[in-house]
mmCIF file of C-alpha atoms in Angstrom:
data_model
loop_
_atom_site.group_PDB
_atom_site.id
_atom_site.type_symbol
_atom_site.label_atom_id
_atom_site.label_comp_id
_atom_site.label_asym_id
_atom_site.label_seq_id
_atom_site.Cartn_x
_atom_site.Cartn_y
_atom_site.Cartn_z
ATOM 1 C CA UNK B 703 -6.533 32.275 -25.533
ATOM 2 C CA UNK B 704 -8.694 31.484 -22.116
ATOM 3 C CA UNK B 705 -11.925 30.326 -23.667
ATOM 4 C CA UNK B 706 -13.459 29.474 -20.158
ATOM 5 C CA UNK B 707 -12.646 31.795 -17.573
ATOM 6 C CA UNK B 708 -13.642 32.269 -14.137
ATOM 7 C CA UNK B 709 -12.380 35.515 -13.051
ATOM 8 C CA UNK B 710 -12.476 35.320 -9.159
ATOM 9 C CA UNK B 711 -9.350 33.087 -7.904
ATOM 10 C CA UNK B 712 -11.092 32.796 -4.539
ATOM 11 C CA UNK B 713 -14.395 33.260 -2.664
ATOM 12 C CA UNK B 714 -15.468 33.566 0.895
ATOM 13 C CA UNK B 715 -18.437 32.547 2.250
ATOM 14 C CA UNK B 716 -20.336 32.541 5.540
ATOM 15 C CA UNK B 717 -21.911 29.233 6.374
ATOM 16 C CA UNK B 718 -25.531 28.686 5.976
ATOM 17 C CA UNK B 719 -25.666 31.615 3.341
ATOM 18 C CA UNK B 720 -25.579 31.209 -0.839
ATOM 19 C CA UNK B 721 -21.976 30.903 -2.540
ATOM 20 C CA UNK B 722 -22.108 31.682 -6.131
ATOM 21 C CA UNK B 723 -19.365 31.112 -8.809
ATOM 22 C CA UNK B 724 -19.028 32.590 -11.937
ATOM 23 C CA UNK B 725 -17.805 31.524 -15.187
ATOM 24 C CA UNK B 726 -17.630 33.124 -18.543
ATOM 25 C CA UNK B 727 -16.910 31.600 -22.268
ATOM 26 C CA UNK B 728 -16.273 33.312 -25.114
ATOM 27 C CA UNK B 729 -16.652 29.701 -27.772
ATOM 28 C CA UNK B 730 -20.653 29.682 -28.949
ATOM 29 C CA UNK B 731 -19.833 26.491 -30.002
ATOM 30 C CA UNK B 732 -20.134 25.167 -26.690
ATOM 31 C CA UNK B 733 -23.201 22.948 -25.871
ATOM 32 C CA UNK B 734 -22.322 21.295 -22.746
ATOM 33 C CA UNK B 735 -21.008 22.706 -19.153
ATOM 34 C CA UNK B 736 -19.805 21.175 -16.564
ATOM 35 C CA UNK B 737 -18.418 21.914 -12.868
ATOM 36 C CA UNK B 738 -16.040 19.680 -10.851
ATOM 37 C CA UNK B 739 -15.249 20.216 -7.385
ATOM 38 C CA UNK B 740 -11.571 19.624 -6.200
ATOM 39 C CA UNK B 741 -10.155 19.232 -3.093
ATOM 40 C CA UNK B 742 -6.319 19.082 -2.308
ATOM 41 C CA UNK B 743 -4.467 16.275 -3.293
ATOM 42 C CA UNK B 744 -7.392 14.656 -5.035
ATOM 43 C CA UNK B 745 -8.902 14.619 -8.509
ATOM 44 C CA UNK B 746 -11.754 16.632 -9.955
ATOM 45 C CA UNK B 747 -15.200 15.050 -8.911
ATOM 46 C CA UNK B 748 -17.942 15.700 -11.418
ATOM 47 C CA UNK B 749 -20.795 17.750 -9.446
ATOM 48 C CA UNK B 750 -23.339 19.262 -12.260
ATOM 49 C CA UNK B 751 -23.769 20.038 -15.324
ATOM 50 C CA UNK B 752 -26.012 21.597 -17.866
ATOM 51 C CA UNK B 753 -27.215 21.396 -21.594
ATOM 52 C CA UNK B 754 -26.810 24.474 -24.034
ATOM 53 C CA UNK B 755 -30.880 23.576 -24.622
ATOM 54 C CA UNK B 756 -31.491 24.275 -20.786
ATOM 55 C CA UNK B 757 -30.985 27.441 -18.762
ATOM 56 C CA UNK B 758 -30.889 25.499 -15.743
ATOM 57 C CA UNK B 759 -30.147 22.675 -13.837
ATOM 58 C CA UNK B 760 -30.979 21.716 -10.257
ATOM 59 C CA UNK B 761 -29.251 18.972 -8.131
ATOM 60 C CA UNK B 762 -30.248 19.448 -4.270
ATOM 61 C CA UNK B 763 -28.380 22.495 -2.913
ATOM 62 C CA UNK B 764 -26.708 22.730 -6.307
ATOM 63 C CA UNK B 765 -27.871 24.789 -9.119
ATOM 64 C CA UNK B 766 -26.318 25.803 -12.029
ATOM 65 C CA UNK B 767 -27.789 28.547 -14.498
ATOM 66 C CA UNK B 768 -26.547 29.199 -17.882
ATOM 67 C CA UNK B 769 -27.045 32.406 -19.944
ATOM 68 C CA UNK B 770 -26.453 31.753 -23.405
ATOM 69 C CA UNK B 771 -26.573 35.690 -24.990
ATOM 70 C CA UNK B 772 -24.465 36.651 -22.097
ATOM 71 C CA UNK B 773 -22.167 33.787 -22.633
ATOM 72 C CA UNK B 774 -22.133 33.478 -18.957
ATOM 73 C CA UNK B 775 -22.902 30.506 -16.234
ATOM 74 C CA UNK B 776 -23.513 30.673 -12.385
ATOM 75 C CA UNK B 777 -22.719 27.856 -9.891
ATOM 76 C CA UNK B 778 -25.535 28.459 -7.142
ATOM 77 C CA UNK B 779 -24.909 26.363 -3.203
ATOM 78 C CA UNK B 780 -27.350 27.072 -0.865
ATOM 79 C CA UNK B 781 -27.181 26.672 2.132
ATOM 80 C CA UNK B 782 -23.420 26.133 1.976
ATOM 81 C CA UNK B 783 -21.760 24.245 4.266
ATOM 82 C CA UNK B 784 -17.909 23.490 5.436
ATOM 83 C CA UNK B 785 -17.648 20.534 3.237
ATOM 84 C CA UNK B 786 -18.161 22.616 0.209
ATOM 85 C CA UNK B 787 -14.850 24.421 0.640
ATOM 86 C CA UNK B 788 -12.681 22.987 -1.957
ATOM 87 C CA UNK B 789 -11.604 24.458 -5.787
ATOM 88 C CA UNK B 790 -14.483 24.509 -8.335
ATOM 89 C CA UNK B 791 -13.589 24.328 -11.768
ATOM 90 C CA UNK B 792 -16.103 25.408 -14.916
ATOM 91 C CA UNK B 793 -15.328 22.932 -17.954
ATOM 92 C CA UNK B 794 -17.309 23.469 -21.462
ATOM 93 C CA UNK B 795 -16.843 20.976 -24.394
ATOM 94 C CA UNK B 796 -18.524 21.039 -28.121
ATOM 95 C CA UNK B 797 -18.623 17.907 -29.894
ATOM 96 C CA UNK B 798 -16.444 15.702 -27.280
ATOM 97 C CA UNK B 799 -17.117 14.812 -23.421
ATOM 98 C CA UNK B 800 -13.199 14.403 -22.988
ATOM 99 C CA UNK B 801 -11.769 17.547 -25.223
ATOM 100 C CA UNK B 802 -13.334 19.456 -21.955
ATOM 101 C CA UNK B 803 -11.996 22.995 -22.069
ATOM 102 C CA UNK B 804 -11.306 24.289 -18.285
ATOM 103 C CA UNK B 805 -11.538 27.365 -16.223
ATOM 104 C CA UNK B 806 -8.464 27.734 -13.837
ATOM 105 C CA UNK B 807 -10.821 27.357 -11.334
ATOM 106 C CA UNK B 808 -12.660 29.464 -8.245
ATOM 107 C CA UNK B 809 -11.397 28.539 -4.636
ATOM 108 C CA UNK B 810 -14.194 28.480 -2.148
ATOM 109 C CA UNK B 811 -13.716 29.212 1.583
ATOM 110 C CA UNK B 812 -16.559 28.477 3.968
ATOM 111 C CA UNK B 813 -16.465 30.227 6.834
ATOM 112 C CA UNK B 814 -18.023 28.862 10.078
ATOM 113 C CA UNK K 1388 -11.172 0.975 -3.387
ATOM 114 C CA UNK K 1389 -11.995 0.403 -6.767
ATOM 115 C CA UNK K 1390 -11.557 4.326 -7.973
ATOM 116 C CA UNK K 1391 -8.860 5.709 -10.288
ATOM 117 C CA UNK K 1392 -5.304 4.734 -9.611
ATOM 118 C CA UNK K 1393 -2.486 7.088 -10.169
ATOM 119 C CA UNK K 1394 1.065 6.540 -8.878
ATOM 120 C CA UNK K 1395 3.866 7.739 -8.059
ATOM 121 C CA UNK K 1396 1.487 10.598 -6.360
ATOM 122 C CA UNK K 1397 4.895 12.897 -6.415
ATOM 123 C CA UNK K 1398 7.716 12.532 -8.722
ATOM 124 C CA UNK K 1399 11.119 14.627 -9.162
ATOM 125 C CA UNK K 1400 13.267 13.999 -12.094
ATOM 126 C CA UNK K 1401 16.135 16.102 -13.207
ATOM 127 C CA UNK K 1402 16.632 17.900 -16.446
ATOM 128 C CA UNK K 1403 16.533 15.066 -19.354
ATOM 129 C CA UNK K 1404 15.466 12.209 -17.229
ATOM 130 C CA UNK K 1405 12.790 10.049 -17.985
ATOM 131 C CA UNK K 1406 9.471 10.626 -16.444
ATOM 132 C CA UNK K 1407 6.928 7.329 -16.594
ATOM 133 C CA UNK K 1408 3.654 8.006 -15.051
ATOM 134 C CA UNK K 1409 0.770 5.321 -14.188
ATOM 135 C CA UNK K 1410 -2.737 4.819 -14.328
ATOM 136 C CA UNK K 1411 -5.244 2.133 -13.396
ATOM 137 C CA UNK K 1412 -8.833 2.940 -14.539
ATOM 138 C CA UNK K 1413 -12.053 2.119 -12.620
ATOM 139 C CA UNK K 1414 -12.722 -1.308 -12.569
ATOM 140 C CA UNK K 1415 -15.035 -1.941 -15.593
ATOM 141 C CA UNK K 1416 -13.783 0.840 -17.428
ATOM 142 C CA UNK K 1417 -11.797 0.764 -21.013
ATOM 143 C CA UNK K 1418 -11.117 4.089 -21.548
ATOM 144 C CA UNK K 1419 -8.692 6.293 -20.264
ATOM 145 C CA UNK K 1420 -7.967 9.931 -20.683
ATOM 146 C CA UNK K 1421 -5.079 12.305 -19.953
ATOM 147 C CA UNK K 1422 -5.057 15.593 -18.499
ATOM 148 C CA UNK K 1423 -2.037 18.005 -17.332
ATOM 149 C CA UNK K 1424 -2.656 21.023 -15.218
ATOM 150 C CA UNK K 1425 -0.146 24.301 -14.566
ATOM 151 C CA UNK K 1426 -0.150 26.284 -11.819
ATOM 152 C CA UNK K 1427 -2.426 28.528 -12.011
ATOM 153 C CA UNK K 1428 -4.283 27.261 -14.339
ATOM 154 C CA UNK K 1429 -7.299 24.959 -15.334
ATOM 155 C CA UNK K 1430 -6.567 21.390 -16.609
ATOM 156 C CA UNK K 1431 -5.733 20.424 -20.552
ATOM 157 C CA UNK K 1432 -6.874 17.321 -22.166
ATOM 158 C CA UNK K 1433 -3.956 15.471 -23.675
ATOM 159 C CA UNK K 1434 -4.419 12.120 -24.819
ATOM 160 C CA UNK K 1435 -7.233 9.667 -24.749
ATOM 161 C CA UNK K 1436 -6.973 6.289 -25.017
ATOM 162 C CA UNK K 1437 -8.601 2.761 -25.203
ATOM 163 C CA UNK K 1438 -7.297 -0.719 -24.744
ATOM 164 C CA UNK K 1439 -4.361 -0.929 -27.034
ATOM 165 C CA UNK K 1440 -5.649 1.938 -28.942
ATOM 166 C CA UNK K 1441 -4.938 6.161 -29.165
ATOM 167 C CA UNK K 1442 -8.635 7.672 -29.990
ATOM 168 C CA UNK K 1443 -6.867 11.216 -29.758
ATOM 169 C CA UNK K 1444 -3.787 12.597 -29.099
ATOM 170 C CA UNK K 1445 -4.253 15.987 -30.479
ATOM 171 C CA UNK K 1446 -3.585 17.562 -26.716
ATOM 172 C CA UNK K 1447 0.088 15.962 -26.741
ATOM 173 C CA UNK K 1448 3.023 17.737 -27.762
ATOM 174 C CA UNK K 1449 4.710 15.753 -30.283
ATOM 175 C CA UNK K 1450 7.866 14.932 -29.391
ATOM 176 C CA UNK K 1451 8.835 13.787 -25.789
ATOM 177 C CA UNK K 1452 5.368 12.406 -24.288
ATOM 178 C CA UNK K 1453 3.711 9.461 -25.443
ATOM 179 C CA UNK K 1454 0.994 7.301 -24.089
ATOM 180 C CA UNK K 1455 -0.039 3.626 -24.187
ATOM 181 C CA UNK K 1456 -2.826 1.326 -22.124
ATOM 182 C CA UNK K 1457 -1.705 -2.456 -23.183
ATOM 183 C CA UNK K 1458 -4.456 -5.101 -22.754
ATOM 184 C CA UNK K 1459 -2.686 -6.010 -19.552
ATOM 185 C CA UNK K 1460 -1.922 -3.366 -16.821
ATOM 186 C CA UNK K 1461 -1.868 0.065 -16.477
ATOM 187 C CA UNK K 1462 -2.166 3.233 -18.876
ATOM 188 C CA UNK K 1463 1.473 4.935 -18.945
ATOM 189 C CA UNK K 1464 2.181 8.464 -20.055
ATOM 190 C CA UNK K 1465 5.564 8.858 -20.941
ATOM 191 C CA UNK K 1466 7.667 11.588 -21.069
ATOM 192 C CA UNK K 1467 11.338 11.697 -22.031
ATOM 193 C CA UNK K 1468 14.338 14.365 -21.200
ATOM 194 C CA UNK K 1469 12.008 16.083 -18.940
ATOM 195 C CA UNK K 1470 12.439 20.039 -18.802
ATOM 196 C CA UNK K 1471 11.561 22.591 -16.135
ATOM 197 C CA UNK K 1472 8.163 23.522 -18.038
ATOM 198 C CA UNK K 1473 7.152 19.671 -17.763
ATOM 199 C CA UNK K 1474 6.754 20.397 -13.940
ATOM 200 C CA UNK K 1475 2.650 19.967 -13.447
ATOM 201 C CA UNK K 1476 0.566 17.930 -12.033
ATOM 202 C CA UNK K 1477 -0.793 15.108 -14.382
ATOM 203 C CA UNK K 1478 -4.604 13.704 -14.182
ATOM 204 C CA UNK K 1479 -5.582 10.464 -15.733
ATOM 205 C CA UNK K 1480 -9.534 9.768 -16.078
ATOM 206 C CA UNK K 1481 -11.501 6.805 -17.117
ATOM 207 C CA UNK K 1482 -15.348 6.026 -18.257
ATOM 208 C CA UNK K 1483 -16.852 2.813 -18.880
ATOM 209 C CA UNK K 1484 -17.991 3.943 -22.700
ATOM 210 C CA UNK K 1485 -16.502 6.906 -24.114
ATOM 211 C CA UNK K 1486 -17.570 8.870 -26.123
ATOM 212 C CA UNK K 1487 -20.708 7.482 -26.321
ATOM 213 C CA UNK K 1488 -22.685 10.301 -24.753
ATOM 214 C CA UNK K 1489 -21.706 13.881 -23.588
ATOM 215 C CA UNK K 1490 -23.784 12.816 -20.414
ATOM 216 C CA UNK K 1491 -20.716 10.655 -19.739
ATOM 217 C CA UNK K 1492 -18.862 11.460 -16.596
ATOM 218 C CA UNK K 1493 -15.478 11.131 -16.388
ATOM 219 C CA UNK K 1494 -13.751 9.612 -12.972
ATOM 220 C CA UNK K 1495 -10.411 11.126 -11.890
ATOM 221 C CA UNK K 1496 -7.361 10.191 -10.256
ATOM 222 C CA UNK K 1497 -5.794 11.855 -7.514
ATOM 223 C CA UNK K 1498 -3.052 12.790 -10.120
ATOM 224 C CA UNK K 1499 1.118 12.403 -9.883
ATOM 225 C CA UNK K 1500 3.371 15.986 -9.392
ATOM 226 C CA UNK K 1501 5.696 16.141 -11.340
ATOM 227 C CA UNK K 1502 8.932 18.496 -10.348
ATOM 228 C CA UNK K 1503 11.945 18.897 -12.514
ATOM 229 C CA UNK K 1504 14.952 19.848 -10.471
#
């Protein structure tokens, strides 16, 4: 039972324009979200996250918006850049910052 | 480099080996947390630990796999007559407080692969 999912396995992006990931829950019980970026051969790195009490959240070319009826949250980078290729993962958790609950993540090609 | 310290980064065992799998946290921090990821798939907490403590091991299958993080050295995670659907790779994290805050970020490792021939 995938209670985070993130439906699109890859993404392909021109550089300079807006790359936007998706993710979808199904647990209203969630009240935190969080997305790590991952490149190969290293561990998650924490890049933003939002507050069930917010509907957005907005860290330099980062944004993330979070639509609580739809159940549904949006990873916005803009301008994106080469850099930001890598595998971006969409974690929720309820009571617990560790008993994170992950997406199987979005890879994002950048293309110069 | 003072970050999150996994090792062996790759590790092949055969079918009922013994699979022992390390972790040194961020300077400064106590806790430590376990995560294994499929292919295909997104990660899955399974243990979390403190200094000579188990906060939660409700992600780790009972038998097999066990966890520890003495006072002195490095967390291991454990796993005993490996089988093929062990094969993953295996992310430790650490934090300076815990569960003290959902605001608190947790600092990965690069992780170990594990095969099972």
């Amino acid at each position: 039972d995938q209670q985070v999912k993130q439906n699109s396995p890859s993404l392909s992006v021109q550089e300079g324009r807006i790359s936007i990931l998706n993710c979808d829950y199904t647990n209203s019980m969630f009240d935190y979200f969080l997305w790590y970026k991952k490149y190969p051969a290293e561990g998650p790195t924490f890049l933003i996250s939002i507050s069930s009490i917010k509907d957005k959240n907005e860290d330099g070319r980062f944004t993330v918006f979070l639509n609580k009826s739809a159940k549904h949250l949006s990873l916005h980078i803009v301008p994106s850049q080469p850099g930001d290729s890598a595998v971006y993962f969409c974690a929720a958790s309820g009571d617990s910052n560790y008993q994170l609950i992950w997406g199987a993540g979005t890879k994002l090609i950048i293309k110069p | 480099n003072a970050g999150v310290m996994q090792n062996p980064r790759h590790l092949v065992r055969r079918r009922g080996q013994e699979a022992r799998l390390r972790c040194s946290p961020m300077k400064g921090h106590s806790h430590v947390y376990w995560y294994r990821q499929l292919p295909e798939e997104g990660l899955k907490f399974m243990v979390y630990l403190q200094k000579e403590n188990i906060i939660d091991e409700s992600g780790m299958p009972k038998e097999r796999f066990s966890a520890e993080f003495p006072k002195e050295g490095p967390s291991i995670l454990r796993i005993q007559q490996v089988v093929r659907g062990d094969s993953a790779a295996y992310f430790c994290a650490s934090s300076p407080r815990g569960q003290a805050s959902t605001n608190e970020k947790l600092f990965f490792g690069s992780g170990t692969q594990l095969s099972v021939l």
